[in-house]
Short mmCIF file of C-alpha atoms and ligand atoms in Angstrom, two decimals:
data_model
loop_
_atom_site.label_atom_id
_atom_site.label_comp_id
_atom_site.label_asym_id
_atom_site.label_seq_id
_atom_site.Cartn_x
_atom_site.Cartn_y
_atom_site.Cartn_z
CA MET A 1042 -30.66 -14.97 -10.81
CA ARG A 1043 -32.54 -15.18 -7.56
CA ALA A 1044 -30.09 -14.24 -4.73
CA VAL A 1045 -30.28 -13.96 -0.97
CA VAL A 1046 -27.79 -11.63 0.73
CA THR A 1047 -27.05 -12.13 4.38
CA GLY A 1048 -25.89 -8.79 6.05
CA ALA A 1049 -27.53 -6.70 3.56
CA ALA A 1050 -27.57 -3.57 5.63
CA GLY A 1051 -23.71 -3.57 6.37
CA PHE A 1052 -21.12 -1.75 4.18
CA ILE A 1053 -20.15 -4.67 1.71
CA GLY A 1054 -23.73 -6.17 1.73
CA SER A 1055 -25.35 -3.12 0.67
CA HIS A 1056 -23.00 -2.57 -2.31
CA LEU A 1057 -23.66 -6.35 -3.38
CA CYS A 1058 -27.27 -5.71 -3.20
CA GLU A 1059 -27.11 -2.67 -5.53
CA LEU A 1060 -24.74 -4.46 -7.98
CA LEU A 1061 -27.18 -7.67 -8.13
CA LEU A 1062 -30.22 -5.41 -8.78
CA SER A 1063 -28.36 -3.52 -11.51
CA HIS A 1064 -27.92 -6.88 -13.29
CA GLY A 1065 -31.67 -7.61 -13.01
CA ASP A 1066 -31.35 -10.09 -10.20
CA GLU A 1067 -34.10 -10.68 -7.61
CA VAL A 1068 -32.77 -10.20 -4.07
CA VAL A 1069 -33.96 -10.87 -0.72
CA GLY A 1070 -31.50 -8.91 1.94
CA ILE A 1071 -31.53 -10.40 5.38
CA ASP A 1072 -30.03 -8.31 8.55
CA ALA A 1073 -30.53 -8.15 12.15
CA VAL A 1074 -29.15 -4.57 12.04
CA THR A 1075 -26.96 -5.11 15.20
CA THR A 1076 -25.48 -2.32 17.28
CA PHE A 1077 -21.84 -3.20 16.53
CA TYR A 1078 -21.74 0.32 14.89
CA ASP A 1079 -24.60 3.04 14.73
CA PRO A 1080 -27.70 1.16 13.12
CA ALA A 1081 -28.66 4.51 11.76
CA ARG A 1082 -25.71 4.01 9.25
CA LYS A 1083 -27.30 0.50 8.25
CA HIS A 1084 -30.63 1.96 7.69
CA ARG A 1085 -29.23 4.68 5.72
CA ASN A 1086 -27.30 1.68 3.59
CA LEU A 1087 -30.64 -0.01 3.25
CA ALA A 1088 -32.90 3.26 2.22
CA PRO A 1089 -31.96 3.40 -1.39
CA LEU A 1090 -32.73 -0.27 -1.83
CA LEU A 1091 -36.09 -0.46 -0.22
CA GLY A 1092 -39.00 -0.08 -2.74
CA ARG A 1093 -36.83 -1.08 -5.48
CA ASP A 1094 -38.28 -3.60 -7.93
CA GLY A 1095 -36.77 -6.80 -7.23
CA PHE A 1096 -35.52 -6.05 -3.82
CA ALA A 1097 -37.32 -7.56 -0.44
CA PHE A 1098 -35.85 -7.11 3.18
CA HIS A 1099 -36.12 -9.38 5.89
CA HIS A 1100 -35.23 -7.92 9.53
CA GLY A 1101 -34.10 -10.72 11.50
CA ASP A 1102 -31.41 -12.63 13.11
CA LEU A 1103 -29.76 -15.48 11.27
CA LEU A 1104 -29.41 -17.65 14.42
CA ARG A 1105 -33.32 -17.64 14.98
CA THR A 1106 -34.78 -16.81 11.43
CA PRO A 1107 -35.89 -19.99 9.60
CA LEU A 1108 -33.82 -20.04 6.68
CA GLU A 1109 -35.12 -22.97 4.64
CA PRO A 1110 -38.21 -20.95 3.15
CA LEU A 1111 -35.82 -18.02 2.22
CA PHE A 1112 -33.24 -20.23 0.44
CA ALA A 1113 -35.63 -22.73 -1.14
CA THR A 1114 -35.89 -20.61 -4.26
CA ALA A 1115 -32.63 -18.92 -4.27
CA ASP A 1116 -30.17 -19.49 -7.05
CA ALA A 1117 -27.44 -18.03 -4.61
CA VAL A 1118 -26.83 -17.26 -1.32
CA TYR A 1119 -23.98 -14.70 -0.52
CA HIS A 1120 -23.28 -15.08 3.25
CA LEU A 1121 -21.78 -11.80 4.37
CA ALA A 1122 -23.56 -11.47 7.86
CA GLY A 1123 -21.02 -11.38 10.75
CA GLN A 1124 -19.16 -9.73 13.45
CA PRO A 1125 -16.09 -7.96 11.90
CA GLY A 1126 -13.08 -6.31 13.35
CA VAL A 1127 -10.03 -7.58 14.77
CA ARG A 1128 -9.43 -5.45 17.87
CA GLY A 1129 -12.42 -5.99 19.44
CA SER A 1130 -12.44 -9.74 19.23
CA TRP A 1131 -10.56 -10.51 22.47
CA GLY A 1132 -11.73 -11.01 26.04
CA THR A 1133 -15.75 -11.47 26.61
CA GLU A 1134 -16.54 -10.22 23.33
CA PHE A 1135 -15.27 -13.61 21.46
CA ALA A 1136 -18.48 -15.24 22.59
CA LEU A 1137 -20.32 -12.83 20.02
CA TYR A 1138 -17.81 -13.42 17.36
CA LEU A 1139 -18.20 -17.15 17.95
CA GLU A 1140 -22.16 -16.98 17.74
CA ARG A 1141 -22.37 -14.62 14.80
CA ASN A 1142 -19.39 -15.87 12.52
CA VAL A 1143 -19.21 -19.66 13.50
CA LEU A 1144 -22.75 -20.79 14.75
CA VAL A 1145 -24.76 -18.54 12.33
CA THR A 1146 -22.55 -20.10 9.40
CA GLN A 1147 -23.09 -23.60 10.39
CA ARG A 1148 -26.77 -22.81 10.39
CA VAL A 1149 -26.59 -21.22 6.93
CA LEU A 1150 -24.68 -24.22 5.67
CA GLU A 1151 -27.34 -26.81 7.06
CA ALA A 1152 -30.12 -24.82 5.33
CA ALA A 1153 -28.03 -24.80 2.16
CA ARG A 1154 -27.63 -28.68 2.35
CA ASP A 1155 -31.47 -29.19 3.22
CA THR A 1156 -32.42 -26.75 0.40
CA ARG A 1157 -29.97 -28.25 -2.32
CA LEU A 1158 -28.73 -24.62 -2.74
CA PRO A 1159 -27.00 -24.28 -6.10
CA ARG A 1160 -24.50 -21.80 -4.70
CA LEU A 1161 -23.11 -20.37 -1.39
CA VAL A 1162 -20.67 -17.53 -1.51
CA PHE A 1163 -19.13 -16.83 1.75
CA ALA A 1164 -17.40 -13.76 2.93
CA SER A 1165 -14.18 -15.02 4.54
CA SER A 1166 -11.08 -12.74 5.49
CA SER A 1167 -7.60 -12.17 4.93
CA SER A 1168 -7.11 -12.39 8.83
CA VAL A 1169 -6.87 -16.10 8.76
CA TYR A 1170 -3.37 -15.89 7.39
CA GLY A 1171 -2.23 -13.54 10.16
CA ASP A 1172 1.50 -12.97 9.81
CA ALA A 1173 1.80 -14.98 6.88
CA GLU A 1174 4.98 -17.02 5.72
CA THR A 1175 5.15 -15.33 2.20
CA TYR A 1176 3.95 -12.40 0.25
CA PRO A 1177 2.18 -12.04 -1.91
CA THR A 1178 0.37 -14.92 -0.10
CA PRO A 1179 -1.13 -17.73 -1.91
CA GLU A 1180 -4.17 -19.72 -0.60
CA THR A 1181 -1.78 -22.66 -0.14
CA VAL A 1182 0.05 -20.89 2.93
CA ARG A 1183 -0.78 -22.29 6.33
CA PRO A 1184 -3.37 -20.03 7.89
CA ARG A 1185 -1.94 -18.83 11.44
CA PRO A 1186 -4.38 -15.86 12.60
CA VAL A 1187 -3.33 -13.39 15.19
CA SER A 1188 -6.92 -12.36 16.27
CA PRO A 1189 -9.70 -14.09 17.64
CA TYR A 1190 -11.67 -12.75 14.95
CA GLY A 1191 -9.50 -14.25 12.44
CA VAL A 1192 -9.96 -17.76 14.38
CA THR A 1193 -13.67 -17.43 13.86
CA LYS A 1194 -13.51 -16.74 10.10
CA LEU A 1195 -11.22 -19.57 9.37
CA ALA A 1196 -13.51 -21.82 11.37
CA ALA A 1197 -16.44 -20.65 9.34
CA GLU A 1198 -14.49 -21.07 6.12
CA GLN A 1199 -13.39 -24.52 7.12
CA LEU A 1200 -17.12 -25.48 8.02
CA CYS A 1201 -17.77 -24.29 4.44
CA GLU A 1202 -15.26 -26.78 3.02
CA THR A 1203 -16.49 -29.63 5.21
CA TYR A 1204 -19.97 -29.38 4.14
CA ARG A 1205 -18.53 -28.85 0.54
CA THR A 1206 -16.48 -32.13 0.91
CA VAL A 1207 -18.97 -34.23 2.74
CA PHE A 1208 -22.57 -33.05 1.44
CA GLY A 1209 -21.45 -31.55 -1.93
CA VAL A 1210 -22.84 -27.80 -0.79
CA PRO A 1211 -21.26 -25.91 -3.65
CA THR A 1212 -19.43 -23.31 -1.49
CA VAL A 1213 -16.96 -20.53 -2.59
CA SER A 1214 -15.02 -18.69 0.26
CA LEU A 1215 -13.36 -15.40 -0.65
CA ARG A 1216 -10.69 -14.41 1.62
CA LEU A 1217 -11.42 -10.49 1.39
CA PHE A 1218 -8.50 -8.26 2.03
CA SER A 1219 -9.27 -4.71 3.56
CA VAL A 1220 -12.28 -3.55 1.76
CA TYR A 1221 -12.70 0.15 1.30
CA GLY A 1222 -15.14 2.31 -0.22
CA PRO A 1223 -17.86 4.65 0.26
CA ARG A 1224 -19.96 3.59 3.47
CA GLN A 1225 -17.18 1.55 4.77
CA ARG A 1226 -17.54 0.60 8.48
CA PRO A 1227 -16.70 3.53 10.73
CA ASP A 1228 -14.01 1.31 12.82
CA MET A 1229 -11.99 0.81 9.55
CA ALA A 1230 -8.92 2.74 9.13
CA PHE A 1231 -9.99 4.98 6.01
CA SER A 1232 -13.44 5.78 7.34
CA ARG A 1233 -11.63 6.85 10.64
CA LEU A 1234 -9.04 8.81 8.63
CA ILE A 1235 -11.53 10.72 6.40
CA THR A 1236 -13.95 11.22 9.22
CA ALA A 1237 -11.18 12.96 11.37
CA THR A 1238 -9.89 15.00 8.31
CA CYS A 1239 -13.48 16.23 7.52
CA ALA A 1240 -14.14 17.36 11.24
CA GLY A 1241 -10.58 18.69 11.32
CA ARG A 1242 -9.51 16.39 14.23
CA PRO A 1243 -6.22 14.68 14.25
CA PHE A 1244 -6.17 11.12 13.56
CA PRO A 1245 -4.68 8.51 16.08
CA LEU A 1246 -2.27 6.19 13.83
CA TYR A 1247 -1.83 2.78 15.25
CA GLY A 1248 1.79 1.57 15.18
CA ASP A 1249 4.26 3.44 13.45
CA GLY A 1250 2.52 3.57 10.06
CA GLY A 1251 4.78 1.08 8.18
CA GLN A 1252 2.30 -1.58 8.58
CA SER A 1253 0.94 -2.27 5.11
CA ARG A 1254 -2.37 -3.71 3.50
CA ASP A 1255 -3.58 -4.91 0.35
CA PHE A 1256 -6.59 -2.26 -0.04
CA THR A 1257 -9.56 -3.76 -2.10
CA TYR A 1258 -12.08 -1.35 -3.57
CA VAL A 1259 -15.68 -2.48 -2.48
CA GLY A 1260 -16.82 -2.46 -6.35
CA ASP A 1261 -14.32 -4.84 -7.24
CA VAL A 1262 -15.35 -7.21 -4.20
CA VAL A 1263 -18.79 -7.32 -5.03
CA ALA A 1264 -18.22 -7.82 -8.81
CA ALA A 1265 -16.11 -10.65 -8.04
CA MET A 1266 -18.80 -12.37 -5.65
CA ARG A 1267 -21.31 -12.29 -8.43
CA ALA A 1268 -18.64 -13.54 -10.98
CA SER A 1269 -17.85 -16.48 -8.54
CA ALA A 1270 -21.37 -17.56 -7.93
CA LEU A 1271 -21.86 -17.64 -11.87
CA SER A 1272 -18.57 -19.52 -12.56
CA GLY A 1273 -19.39 -22.78 -11.22
CA TRP A 1274 -16.15 -23.08 -9.51
CA THR A 1275 -15.91 -24.17 -5.72
CA GLY A 1276 -13.19 -23.46 -3.14
CA VAL A 1277 -11.28 -21.11 -1.32
CA ALA A 1278 -9.79 -17.72 -3.29
CA ASN A 1279 -8.14 -14.45 -2.21
CA LEU A 1280 -9.69 -11.15 -3.15
CA GLY A 1281 -6.94 -8.46 -3.00
CA GLY A 1282 -6.82 -5.23 -4.80
CA GLY A 1283 -3.48 -6.21 -6.14
CA CYS A 1284 -1.25 -3.39 -4.68
CA GLU A 1285 0.19 -3.34 -1.04
CA VAL A 1286 0.36 0.37 0.69
CA THR A 1287 1.51 1.36 3.92
CA MET A 1288 -0.66 3.40 6.41
CA ASN A 1289 2.09 6.20 5.98
CA GLN A 1290 1.60 6.06 1.87
CA ALA A 1291 -2.33 6.19 2.32
CA VAL A 1292 -2.04 9.15 4.57
CA ALA A 1293 0.04 10.95 1.83
CA LEU A 1294 -2.24 10.08 -0.84
CA LEU A 1295 -5.14 11.68 1.15
CA SER A 1296 -3.20 14.75 1.57
CA GLU A 1297 -2.69 14.83 -2.18
CA LEU A 1298 -6.48 14.48 -2.68
CA GLY A 1299 -7.02 17.43 -0.77
CA ALA A 1300 -7.81 15.75 2.66
CA PRO A 1301 -4.77 16.55 4.79
CA VAL A 1302 -4.32 14.51 7.75
CA ARG A 1303 -2.85 15.61 11.03
CA VAL A 1304 -1.47 12.26 12.48
CA ILE A 1305 -0.78 11.75 16.17
CA PRO A 1306 0.60 8.43 17.43
CA GLY A 1307 -1.99 5.91 18.77
CA GLY A 1308 0.07 3.09 19.85
CA PRO A 1309 -0.07 -0.62 18.23
CA ARG A 1310 -3.01 -2.73 18.79
CA PRO A 1311 -3.00 -6.50 19.21
CA GLY A 1312 -4.65 -8.48 16.56
CA ASP A 1313 -3.23 -6.46 13.73
CA ALA A 1314 -1.09 -8.26 11.28
CA ARG A 1315 2.06 -6.37 10.22
CA ARG A 1316 1.53 -6.95 6.41
CA THR A 1317 -1.19 -8.27 4.30
CA ALA A 1318 -0.62 -8.88 0.40
CA ALA A 1319 -2.76 -11.43 -1.61
CA ASP A 1320 -1.67 -13.57 -4.54
CA ILE A 1321 -4.76 -13.43 -6.81
CA THR A 1322 -3.88 -15.69 -9.50
CA LEU A 1323 -6.28 -18.58 -8.26
CA ALA A 1324 -9.31 -15.95 -8.53
CA ARG A 1325 -8.22 -14.79 -11.99
CA ARG A 1326 -8.12 -18.09 -13.10
CA ALA A 1327 -11.18 -19.52 -11.56
CA PHE A 1328 -13.59 -16.66 -12.14
CA GLY A 1329 -11.87 -14.10 -14.15
CA TYR A 1330 -10.94 -11.75 -11.13
CA ARG A 1331 -9.46 -8.54 -12.22
CA PRO A 1332 -9.58 -5.61 -9.60
CA VAL A 1333 -10.01 -2.40 -11.90
CA THR A 1334 -10.13 0.32 -9.03
CA ASP A 1335 -6.76 1.60 -7.96
CA LEU A 1336 -6.34 3.24 -4.58
CA ARG A 1337 -6.29 7.00 -5.66
CA ALA A 1338 -9.60 6.59 -7.46
CA GLY A 1339 -11.26 4.50 -4.59
CA LEU A 1340 -10.11 6.98 -1.97
CA ALA A 1341 -11.16 9.91 -4.02
CA ALA A 1342 -14.61 8.30 -4.11
CA MET A 1343 -14.62 7.85 -0.34
CA VAL A 1344 -13.88 11.48 -0.06
CA ARG A 1345 -16.55 12.59 -2.18
CA ALA A 1346 -19.39 10.35 -0.41
CA VAL A 1347 -18.53 12.16 2.75
CA THR A 1348 -18.25 15.56 1.49
CA ALA A 1349 -21.15 15.43 -0.83
CA PRO A 1350 -23.27 12.36 0.15
CA PRO A 1351 -25.99 11.23 -2.29
CA ALA A 1352 -29.45 12.31 -1.17
CA VAL A 1353 -31.82 9.50 0.44
CA PRO A 1354 -35.38 9.19 -1.01
CA ARG A 1355 -37.84 10.42 1.94
CA ASP A 1356 -40.24 7.55 1.67
CA SER A 1357 -37.66 4.77 2.05
CA ARG A 1358 -38.80 3.35 5.53
CA LEU A 1359 -37.08 0.20 6.85
CA ASN A 1360 -40.42 -1.88 6.70
CA ARG A 1361 -41.62 -0.93 3.16
CA SER A 1362 -40.08 -4.10 1.40
CA GLU A 1363 -39.99 -6.44 4.30
CA VAL A 1364 -40.84 -10.11 3.41
N1 NAD B 1916 -14.76 -4.95 5.43
C1 NAD B 1916 -13.81 -5.78 5.33
O1 NAD B 1916 -12.49 -5.07 5.00
C2 NAD B 1916 -13.90 -7.22 5.38
C3 NAD B 1916 -12.64 -8.01 5.38
C4 NAD B 1916 -12.68 -9.30 5.34
C5 NAD B 1916 -13.83 -10.10 5.49
N2 NAD B 1916 -14.94 -9.02 5.66
C6 NAD B 1916 -16.26 -9.90 6.04
O2 NAD B 1916 -17.26 -9.50 4.96
C7 NAD B 1916 -18.50 -9.41 5.69
C8 NAD B 1916 -19.13 -7.91 5.67
O3 NAD B 1916 -18.15 -7.31 6.33
P1 NAD B 1916 -18.45 -5.61 6.40
O4 NAD B 1916 -17.37 -4.77 6.59
O5 NAD B 1916 -19.81 -5.03 5.47
O6 NAD B 1916 -19.44 -5.35 8.12
P2 NAD B 1916 -20.69 -4.83 8.41
O7 NAD B 1916 -20.59 -4.97 9.85
O8 NAD B 1916 -20.92 -3.33 7.69
O9 NAD B 1916 -21.86 -5.83 7.84
C9 NAD B 1916 -22.33 -7.10 8.52
C10 NAD B 1916 -23.85 -7.03 8.67
O10 NAD B 1916 -24.05 -8.30 9.41
C11 NAD B 1916 -25.11 -8.12 10.18
N3 NAD B 1916 -25.18 -9.33 11.10
C12 NAD B 1916 -24.32 -9.52 11.94
N4 NAD B 1916 -24.74 -10.74 12.59
C13 NAD B 1916 -25.87 -11.14 12.12
C14 NAD B 1916 -26.80 -12.00 12.39
N5 NAD B 1916 -26.65 -13.14 13.36
N6 NAD B 1916 -28.17 -12.18 11.57
C15 NAD B 1916 -28.42 -11.10 10.63
N7 NAD B 1916 -27.51 -10.29 10.38
C16 NAD B 1916 -26.48 -10.15 11.08
C17 NAD B 1916 -24.99 -6.85 10.73
O11 NAD B 1916 -26.19 -6.01 11.23
C18 NAD B 1916 -24.33 -5.95 9.54
O12 NAD B 1916 -25.17 -5.05 8.97
C19 NAD B 1916 -18.33 -9.89 7.18
O13 NAD B 1916 -18.72 -11.06 7.49
C20 NAD B 1916 -16.65 -9.67 7.49
O14 NAD B 1916 -16.15 -10.59 8.27
C21 NAD B 1916 -15.09 -7.87 5.58
#
C-alpha cells in the first residue's frame, strides 16, 4: 500500500509509520513539528524512519501544504495530525484546537474528495464521550464532551461522517482510548509518572486517583489502524485496550515493576472525565480488532524505553528524506 501519515513525527504517528514500513508499505509522513511539546522529541521519533527505504518526510503545516499532489497516488491517508490534550484546550488556546483539529481535518477531507482517495482513517478520541451515560460505552451513546478538545475531535469526526455521507469519501474514524507506550507524549499521565519516578521526583496525582481509564497500547492501536484501512469498512468505532484501570492501580503496578512512585496530591483538573471504558464489539466485528498487550507488559515496555532508550543512527537528519 502507498500511505500518507499526517502527524508522522508524533507519538502515535511515528509508531504507525514503523508498522506500515514493516509491512512493506510505502509511506509519506507529513508533520509541522509543532511546539506543543519539545520538538526535539519529535525529531527523535523521526530519526529511525529517515533514510529507510520506502519512507519520505514532508515538513509542513497541513493548513498550507498543497495536499492533492500528496494524496493523488495514495491508497490510504491516516490523519493523525492534531492538537491533543484536554487540559490546555480552555481559554485562548481554543483557537489553536479549532485550527489544528477542525479546519485541518476539513482541508484533508476536501483533498480526499478531490483525489478520490480510496481510504481515510481519522484518529478521533474517547474524549467525545465525556462523562458517558453507560460503561463500557458503545458508539451509539450520545457524545457529550467535557472539554473543548473533545468538542473539536467530535466536530472533526462529524465532518468525516458528513463527507462520507454526502460525497462518499470512505472514512473510518477511530475513537482512541488513552494510548500509551514508548515515546508517549510528555503531557500524558504514564509518561509523567515514569519520568518523575526515574528522576526521583514526586508525582502530582490529579484528583483522588480513583479516576479510571481504558488504557490502550500503541502497538494495538496502529495495527488496528492498518487493519481498518484494509478492511473496506467505513464508519466510527471505539479502540480501547479492553480493561479499565484506576490511576491508583496503575501507580501500584508501576511500583511492582520496579518503578516505585511517590505520589503527592495535585488536585482535579477541569476537562478530565471520571471514567472511560470502551465497548470494542464493533471494531472486532468490522476489522478483527483484538488488543493483545496488557497493561503490565505495556508499562514494562515504557519503563524499558526510558531507562535503556534505543540508539539513534548518527546520520539521521530531518531533511534526508524530505519530499
Ligand atoms: N495519545 C492519545 O491517547 C490519543 C487519544 C485519542 C486521540 N488521539 C489523537 O491521535 C492523534 C495523535 O496523537 P499523539 O498522542 O500522537 O499526539 P502528538 O502531539 O504526539 O502528534 C500529533 C502530531 O501532529 C503534528 N501536527 C499538529 N498540527 C499539525 C498541522 N497543522 N500540520 C502538520 N502537522 C501537525 C504535531 O507536530 C505532532 O507531531 C491526535 O489527533 C490526537 O488527538 C490521541
